[in-house]
Amino acid sequence: MALRSGFSSRLGFVAAASGSAVGLGNIWAFPYITGENGGAAFLLIYICCTFLIGFPIMVGEIAVGRKAKANPYGAYKLLGGKRWSVVGLLGILCGIMILSFYNVVAGWAFGYFIQIGFGDLLAQGDFGSFFGGYVADYSDNLVYSFVFMVLTAIIVIGGVKQGIELAAKILMPFLFIILFGLIIYAMTLDNAMDGLAFYLKPDFSLVNAKTIYSAFGQAFFSLSLGMGALITYGSYISKNENIISAAAIVTVADVLVAFLAGLLIFPLVFSQGQDPTEGPGLVFVVLPGVFQQIGPIAGRVIGGGFFLLLCMAALTSTISLLEVPVAYFVDQKKWPRKLVVAGLAAVVFSIGLLSMLSQGAVDGLTNFLFYEGKSQTFLDFISHVFLDVSLPLGGFLLSIFVAYKLKTKNLSEEIAHGNSGYVGSNIEKFINFSLTVLCPIALGIIFVVTVLQKFGNVHIF
C-alpha cells in the first residue's frame, strides 16, 4: 500500500480531532438544548452519554481508520468486504450534505461577527425580526458563506500536516483563549450567579424520556461521530499512537468546550433577565439583545468576540467535514488533492445555496415538505435526514461492524499498538461491552425514535 500523509505528532492529531468534534454543536446547539431541557440535570446526563456511548464509538472509528489506513469507504471495504463499503459511502455522503448547510449557518455567524464588530447590528430594535430578514435576504450570506467555504478549502488543500494540523494548532488555542476571556467578563455581570445556578444546580424533577433522548443525540452530534471523520483522521496516525488516551483527550476537550459555552451563555442571558429556553434563537436572537444592553462599546467587543468564537468553532468542523470526501477521491480515484478540494468545495457550496434560499427567499424551498405537523424548509429536511437520522445510523452500523464483522479481538489487537497494557484491562472490557451491547441498543433506539418522530408522525415524547 502506498505511503499516505499523516499527522506529524500526537499533539497534531489531538488538536485536529478535537477541532473536528468542537463546533457549532458545542457553542450554538448545546446551550439552547440545555436551556430547553432544564439546565444542570441535562448537563449531567449529557456528560454520562458522551463517555458511555460517544467515547467507545470514537475509539472504534479511530482504530478502524488506523488499521485500514484508508478513508471510510476504503476502510469498510478492506476490513469488511464490498457490502460494508456502502456504510463508508453513507458517511461520505453525510459529510457532503452536512457541510452544505453547516457552511450556511457558519456564514450567518461570520456575518454577525462582521455586523456586530464593525457594523450597526446592535442598533436594531427587534432582533427576532432582524434575524428573520437577515437569513431571508441571502445577498450578504452568499458572500459570507462563500468566504467561509474558500477558507475551509484553502486549509484542506494544504494537506494533513501543513493544512489541517497547522490550522487546528492555531485555532484551538485561540478558541479557548477567547472563550475563557468572555467567561471572565460574563461572571462580573449582575445576576450572573442566577445563570450559574440554573446551569449547575440540577433539578431532577425536570428529567423525562425526552431529556435523555436529547442528551444522547447531542452527545453524538457534538463529537462528530457516525460519518467517518474520525475514521479518516485515524488513518493518518501512526501505530505508536495510544488511541485510548488520544480519544479520551478529544472527548474531554469536546465536553469542556460545551461546558464552558454554558458557563458563558447562561450568565449573559440571566444578567439581562432573558429567557434561557428560547431554543435555536438563543444565539442569534437573544444574545444580540444581551450584547446591546451591555453597552455600545463593551457590547460590540463582547458580541464580536462571541461570534468570532463561533466562527472558529465552525471552521475547525468544516475542515474535517470537507476532508472526509476529499480523502475518498484522493485514496480511491488517485485524483490530485487540489483539484478534488476545489471541485468538492464548489459542489458543496452549490448544494448549500438551496439551504440558503430556503430561509424565505424561495417559497418552494422554504415550504419544502410537510411533516412533524408543520412545513419544513429544505435546510430543516437536510439536517433531519443527514444529521438527526444518518449519524446515529452510522454509529449503530460502526458498532455492529466492530462487534460482529471485524470482531472485538481484532479491534483490541489494533488498539494494543501504542498501548501494551490494553488487552485484558478494564478499559478493554468497557470498550468491548459498550460497542457490542450499549452502543447498538442506544443508537438503535435513537435512530428508530427519530425516524418515527420526524417522518412517521408518531409522537413518542
XYZ file of C-alpha atoms in Angstrom:
461
model
C 0.000 0.000 0.000
C 1.304 3.438 -0.901
C 2.500 5.631 1.862
C -0.042 8.215 2.976
C 0.492 11.569 4.569
C -0.134 11.704 8.300
C -0.126 13.898 11.372
C 3.348 14.908 12.474
C 2.724 14.330 16.161
C 0.288 13.233 18.834
C -0.484 16.888 19.526
C -1.338 17.430 15.877
C -3.822 14.569 15.830
C -5.428 15.540 19.146
C -5.763 19.167 18.044
C -7.280 18.189 14.686
C -9.618 15.563 16.154
C -10.676 17.964 18.904
C -11.312 20.586 16.256
C -13.463 18.111 14.352
C -15.503 17.412 17.480
C -15.737 21.015 18.672
C -18.072 23.064 16.521
C -21.457 24.725 16.299
C -22.895 21.766 18.201
C -20.955 22.822 21.299
C -21.362 26.590 21.269
C -24.644 27.073 19.398
C -26.692 23.890 19.912
C -25.559 22.709 23.356
C -26.571 25.833 25.338
C -30.042 26.121 23.820
C -30.732 22.371 24.124
C -29.550 22.554 27.743
C -31.859 25.522 28.318
C -34.817 23.689 26.762
C -34.187 20.620 28.932
C -33.879 22.183 32.369
C -30.207 23.094 32.713
C -27.984 21.197 35.134
C -29.803 17.846 35.100
C -29.458 17.692 31.315
C -25.764 18.618 31.603
C -25.048 15.633 33.847
C -26.931 13.210 31.605
C -25.159 14.612 28.540
C -21.737 14.043 30.110
C -22.649 10.449 31.015
C -23.922 9.763 27.481
C -20.757 11.215 25.971
C -18.460 8.868 27.860
C -20.682 5.765 27.833
C -21.590 5.892 24.139
C -19.612 8.612 22.356
C -16.148 7.714 23.660
C -16.309 3.996 22.666
C -17.614 4.852 19.182
C -14.771 7.346 18.814
C -12.234 4.694 19.812
C -13.790 2.297 17.302
C -13.700 4.833 14.452
C -10.087 5.824 15.070
C -8.968 2.185 15.350
C -10.778 1.171 12.152
C -9.204 4.088 10.293
C -5.708 3.337 11.536
C -5.978 -0.398 10.869
C -7.122 0.142 7.283
C -5.089 3.301 6.604
C -7.924 4.427 4.388
C -10.950 6.706 4.074
C -14.340 5.414 5.360
C -15.248 3.682 2.083
C -11.806 2.100 1.728
C -11.683 1.102 5.404
C -15.031 -0.680 5.425
C -14.283 -2.366 2.089
C -10.818 -3.546 3.121
C -11.862 -4.814 6.542
C -15.413 -5.920 5.836
C -15.844 -6.521 2.125
C -17.777 -4.822 -0.649
C -21.158 -4.847 1.139
C -19.796 -2.975 4.128
C -18.273 -0.331 1.865
C -21.813 1.077 1.478
C -21.596 2.209 5.115
C -18.469 4.174 4.238
C -20.234 5.780 1.291
C -23.097 6.768 3.593
C -20.599 8.545 5.843
C -19.025 10.352 2.899
C -22.447 11.467 1.647
C -23.304 12.669 5.158
C -20.113 14.727 5.273
C -21.009 16.442 1.994
C -24.642 17.143 2.868
C -23.990 18.260 6.453
C -21.242 20.596 5.267
C -23.616 22.085 2.674
C -25.939 23.542 5.334
C -23.323 23.831 8.083
C -21.456 26.290 5.871
C -24.631 28.374 5.555
C -25.024 28.600 9.345
C -21.295 29.369 9.636
C -21.923 32.203 7.175
C -24.627 33.575 9.485
C -22.147 33.527 12.383
C -19.474 35.198 10.261
C -21.962 37.848 9.169
C -22.971 38.542 12.761
C -19.301 38.867 13.715
C -18.821 41.488 10.997
C -22.099 43.295 11.655
C -21.662 43.441 15.448
C -17.944 44.118 15.497
C -17.850 46.632 12.651
C -21.454 47.385 11.708
C -24.696 48.550 13.295
C -26.415 45.256 14.147
C -26.677 46.138 17.847
C -28.644 49.276 16.929
C -31.592 47.112 15.870
C -34.814 47.208 17.855
C -36.271 43.756 17.214
C -33.590 41.097 16.906
C -36.085 38.352 16.069
C -37.367 40.270 13.051
C -33.817 41.262 12.112
C -32.613 37.650 12.083
C -35.603 36.535 10.019
C -34.944 39.259 7.473
C -31.192 38.658 7.567
C -31.395 34.979 6.612
C -34.202 35.595 4.094
C -32.133 38.213 2.243
C -29.437 35.841 1.044
C -27.210 38.511 -0.548
C -24.957 39.011 2.488
C -24.931 35.350 3.425
C -23.942 34.460 -0.127
C -20.712 36.408 0.381
C -20.035 35.322 3.972
C -20.652 31.625 3.371
C -18.573 31.763 0.164
C -15.655 33.276 2.105
C -16.063 30.573 4.746
C -16.021 27.807 2.146
C -12.967 29.275 0.422
C -11.101 29.487 3.726
C -12.034 25.881 4.511
C -10.841 24.757 1.086
C -7.523 26.613 1.366
C -6.771 24.847 4.643
C -7.726 21.391 3.335
C -5.687 21.916 0.149
C -2.660 22.279 2.425
C -2.971 18.592 3.300
C -2.835 16.835 6.636
C 0.297 18.420 8.135
C 0.508 21.854 6.565
C -3.246 22.378 6.314
C -5.476 20.551 8.805
C -2.926 20.057 11.581
C -1.433 23.552 11.358
C -4.861 25.210 11.348
C -6.014 23.160 14.344
C -2.892 24.048 16.340
C -3.644 27.738 15.755
C -7.444 27.756 16.004
C -7.949 25.563 19.074
C -5.759 27.620 21.469
C -7.348 30.863 20.230
C -10.785 29.340 20.713
C -10.031 28.580 24.355
C -8.432 31.989 24.951
C -11.488 33.836 23.612
C -13.859 31.534 25.487
C -12.104 31.989 28.831
C -11.876 35.750 28.330
C -15.602 36.033 27.627
C -16.459 33.837 30.628
C -14.412 36.015 32.979
C -16.288 39.083 31.760
C -19.685 37.350 31.990
C -19.048 36.428 35.638
C -18.740 40.121 36.550
C -22.282 40.963 35.411
C -25.244 41.404 37.743
C -27.360 38.250 38.220
C -24.660 36.101 36.630
C -24.891 33.753 39.614
C -28.547 33.084 38.815
C -27.402 31.804 35.441
C -24.823 29.568 37.119
C -27.456 28.191 39.480
C -29.711 27.305 36.552
C -26.786 25.680 34.778
C -25.049 23.902 37.661
C -27.745 23.149 40.256
C -29.634 20.086 38.992
C -33.377 19.665 39.365
C -34.024 16.022 38.503
C -37.775 16.535 38.617
C -37.350 18.083 35.162
C -35.836 14.884 33.725
C -38.010 12.772 31.456
C -37.556 10.449 28.475
C -37.197 13.415 26.119
C -34.342 14.795 28.257
C -32.407 11.531 27.997
C -33.147 11.200 24.283
C -31.944 14.773 23.672
C -28.785 14.157 25.715
C -27.880 11.067 23.685
C -28.487 12.898 20.429
C -26.476 15.958 21.461
C -23.562 13.843 22.739
C -23.328 12.017 19.433
C -23.727 15.115 17.271
C -21.209 17.203 19.215
C -18.465 14.572 18.842
C -18.846 14.439 15.022
C -19.365 10.686 15.075
C -21.121 8.415 12.614
C -19.934 9.984 9.344
C -16.361 8.734 9.117
C -14.495 11.910 10.072
C -12.541 10.135 12.780
C -12.030 7.070 10.593
C -10.371 9.465 8.160
C -8.298 11.177 10.843
C -7.451 7.797 12.402
C -5.991 6.705 9.071
C -3.433 9.492 9.385
C -1.909 8.410 12.738
C 0.944 6.010 13.414
C 0.826 2.597 15.050
C 2.672 4.064 18.033
C -0.223 6.348 18.943
C -2.194 5.465 22.079
C -5.741 5.517 20.721
C -7.416 5.279 24.130
C -5.660 8.260 25.666
C -5.964 10.310 22.471
C -9.720 9.615 22.235
C -10.104 10.416 25.934
C -8.392 13.789 25.484
C -10.584 14.612 22.466
C -13.747 13.617 24.342
C -12.777 15.692 27.382
C -11.925 18.669 25.161
C -15.301 18.427 23.436
C -17.216 18.213 26.714
C -15.108 21.008 28.180
C -15.905 23.426 25.344
C -19.628 22.639 25.598
C -19.494 23.083 29.382
C -17.599 26.362 29.083
C -20.074 27.605 26.460
C -22.791 27.137 29.065
C -20.689 28.971 31.666
C -20.563 31.871 29.228
C -24.066 31.996 27.795
C -26.282 31.418 30.835
C -24.695 34.175 32.969
C -25.016 36.509 29.965
C -28.669 35.590 29.454
C -29.635 35.838 33.129
C -27.721 39.099 33.576
C -30.268 40.781 31.316
C -33.314 38.850 32.506
C -33.662 36.937 29.231
C -35.286 33.528 28.772
C -32.770 30.618 28.651
C -35.343 28.325 26.993
C -35.536 30.264 23.716
C -34.331 27.332 21.635
C -32.286 27.779 18.432
C -32.809 31.546 18.569
C -30.834 31.800 21.813
C -27.600 32.710 19.999
C -28.876 34.732 17.038
C -31.866 36.450 18.692
C -31.459 36.545 22.484
C -27.705 37.127 22.774
C -27.594 40.190 20.457
C -30.171 41.751 22.805
C -27.881 40.933 25.718
C -24.888 42.489 23.957
C -26.943 45.584 23.174
C -27.831 46.060 26.840
C -24.217 45.630 27.936
C -23.368 48.923 26.247
C -22.322 50.353 22.861
C -18.591 49.683 23.223
C -18.492 46.687 25.569
C -21.393 45.101 23.684
C -19.559 45.458 20.381
C -16.355 43.938 21.832
C -18.042 41.089 23.719
C -20.577 40.386 20.981
C -17.968 40.468 18.240
C -15.720 38.233 20.335
C -18.521 35.727 20.863
C -19.344 35.385 17.179
C -15.642 35.190 16.307
C -15.520 32.276 18.761
C -18.484 30.710 16.970
C -16.729 31.151 13.609
C -13.552 29.464 14.861
C -15.518 26.520 16.241
C -17.385 26.200 12.952
C -14.171 26.340 10.900
C -12.498 23.510 12.817
C -15.509 21.345 11.931
C -15.937 22.405 8.292
C -12.315 21.369 7.739
C -12.987 17.800 8.881
C -16.317 17.631 7.048
C -14.592 18.503 3.772
C -11.638 16.191 4.398
C -13.903 13.112 4.551
C -14.963 13.170 0.859
C -11.582 14.586 -0.187
C -9.820 11.552 1.322
C -12.158 9.253 -0.625
C -11.363 10.759 -4.019
C -7.640 11.073 -3.294
C -7.384 7.483 -1.990
C -9.761 5.649 -4.303
C -9.577 7.654 -7.515
C -5.994 8.902 -7.135
C -7.079 12.391 -8.149
C -4.870 15.385 -7.209
C -5.805 16.892 -3.836
C -6.028 20.469 -5.113
C -8.400 19.509 -7.909
C -10.546 17.395 -5.583
C -10.799 20.093 -2.915
C -11.698 22.801 -5.427
C -14.305 20.606 -7.105
C -15.906 19.404 -3.874
C -15.961 22.890 -2.370
C -17.822 24.125 -5.461
C -20.303 21.227 -5.313
C -20.918 21.614 -1.581
C -21.379 25.379 -1.868
C -23.822 24.896 -4.757
C -25.896 22.409 -2.745
C -25.785 24.820 0.181
C -27.431 27.500 -1.949
C -30.659 25.513 -1.670
C -30.491 25.702 2.130
C -29.622 29.388 1.929
C -32.622 30.139 -0.297
C -34.927 28.084 1.908
C -34.972 30.734 4.647
C -37.626 32.818 2.903
C -36.171 33.682 -0.492
C -37.799 30.825 -2.468
C -41.189 29.562 -1.309
C -40.747 26.081 -2.782
C -37.613 25.615 -0.674
C -38.984 27.441 2.379
C -42.075 25.192 2.422
C -40.204 22.198 1.078
C -42.023 19.344 2.827
C -44.699 18.894 5.463
C -44.018 16.574 8.398
C -43.937 16.730 12.183
C -47.189 18.664 11.845
C -45.601 21.666 10.154
C -43.954 22.925 6.998
C -40.210 22.236 6.854
C -37.551 24.128 4.934
C -35.004 22.453 2.697
C -32.335 23.172 5.346
C -34.527 21.521 8.009
C -35.009 18.453 5.811
C -31.292 18.012 5.073
C -30.477 18.500 8.752
C -33.078 15.952 9.855
C -32.022 13.308 7.306
C -28.249 13.598 7.426
C -27.696 14.849 10.979
C -30.510 13.577 13.171
C -31.117 10.266 11.385
C -27.974 9.279 9.479
C -25.381 9.941 12.202
C -26.959 7.603 14.795
C -27.394 5.057 11.999
C -23.712 5.413 11.101
C -22.698 4.925 14.730
C -25.004 1.926 15.080
C -23.529 0.295 11.974
C -19.978 1.045 13.162
C -20.657 -0.750 16.441
C -22.228 -3.723 14.627
C -19.273 -3.829 12.240
C -16.714 -3.830 15.046
C -18.600 -6.350 17.169
C -19.632 -8.892 14.557
C -17.511 -8.399 11.420
C -14.133 -7.040 12.466
C -14.524 -8.727 15.899
C -13.530 -7.150 19.201
C -10.424 -9.366 19.372
C -9.024 -7.750 16.230
C -10.072 -4.317 17.473
C -8.187 -4.916 20.717
C -5.094 -6.031 18.825
C -5.160 -2.773 16.845
C -5.655 -0.629 19.957
C -2.826 -2.519 21.708
C -0.372 -0.935 19.243
C 0.845 2.029 21.253
C -0.891 0.733 24.399
C 0.732 -2.504 25.528
C -1.387 -2.773 28.677
C -4.734 -2.534 26.891
C -5.535 -6.216 26.317
C -7.069 -7.671 29.454
C -7.567 -4.268 31.094
C -10.833 -2.909 32.490
C -10.934 -0.268 29.780
C -10.842 -3.025 27.139
C -13.778 -4.744 28.840
C -15.707 -1.465 28.925
C -14.985 -0.624 25.274
C -15.983 -4.107 24.113
C -19.150 -4.143 26.231
C -20.171 -0.708 25.042
C -19.548 -1.456 21.359
C -21.308 -4.829 21.456
C -24.214 -4.013 23.820
C -24.660 -0.391 24.918
C -23.986 1.372 21.608
C -26.121 -0.852 19.348
C -29.062 -0.656 21.741
C -28.818 3.077 22.496
C -28.085 4.192 18.938
C -30.635 1.773 17.505
C -33.301 3.255 19.761
C -32.272 6.821 18.890
C -32.414 6.004 15.177
C -35.846 4.348 15.344
C -37.355 7.006 17.618
C -36.006 9.818 15.436
C -37.379 8.297 12.234
C -40.786 7.693 13.835
C -40.996 11.193 15.287
C -39.625 13.057 12.300
C -41.216 11.186 9.433
C -43.751 8.746 10.876
C -45.936 11.266 12.725
C -45.530 9.135 15.866
C -45.306 11.422 18.901
C -43.292 9.423 21.424
C -42.300 12.437 23.552
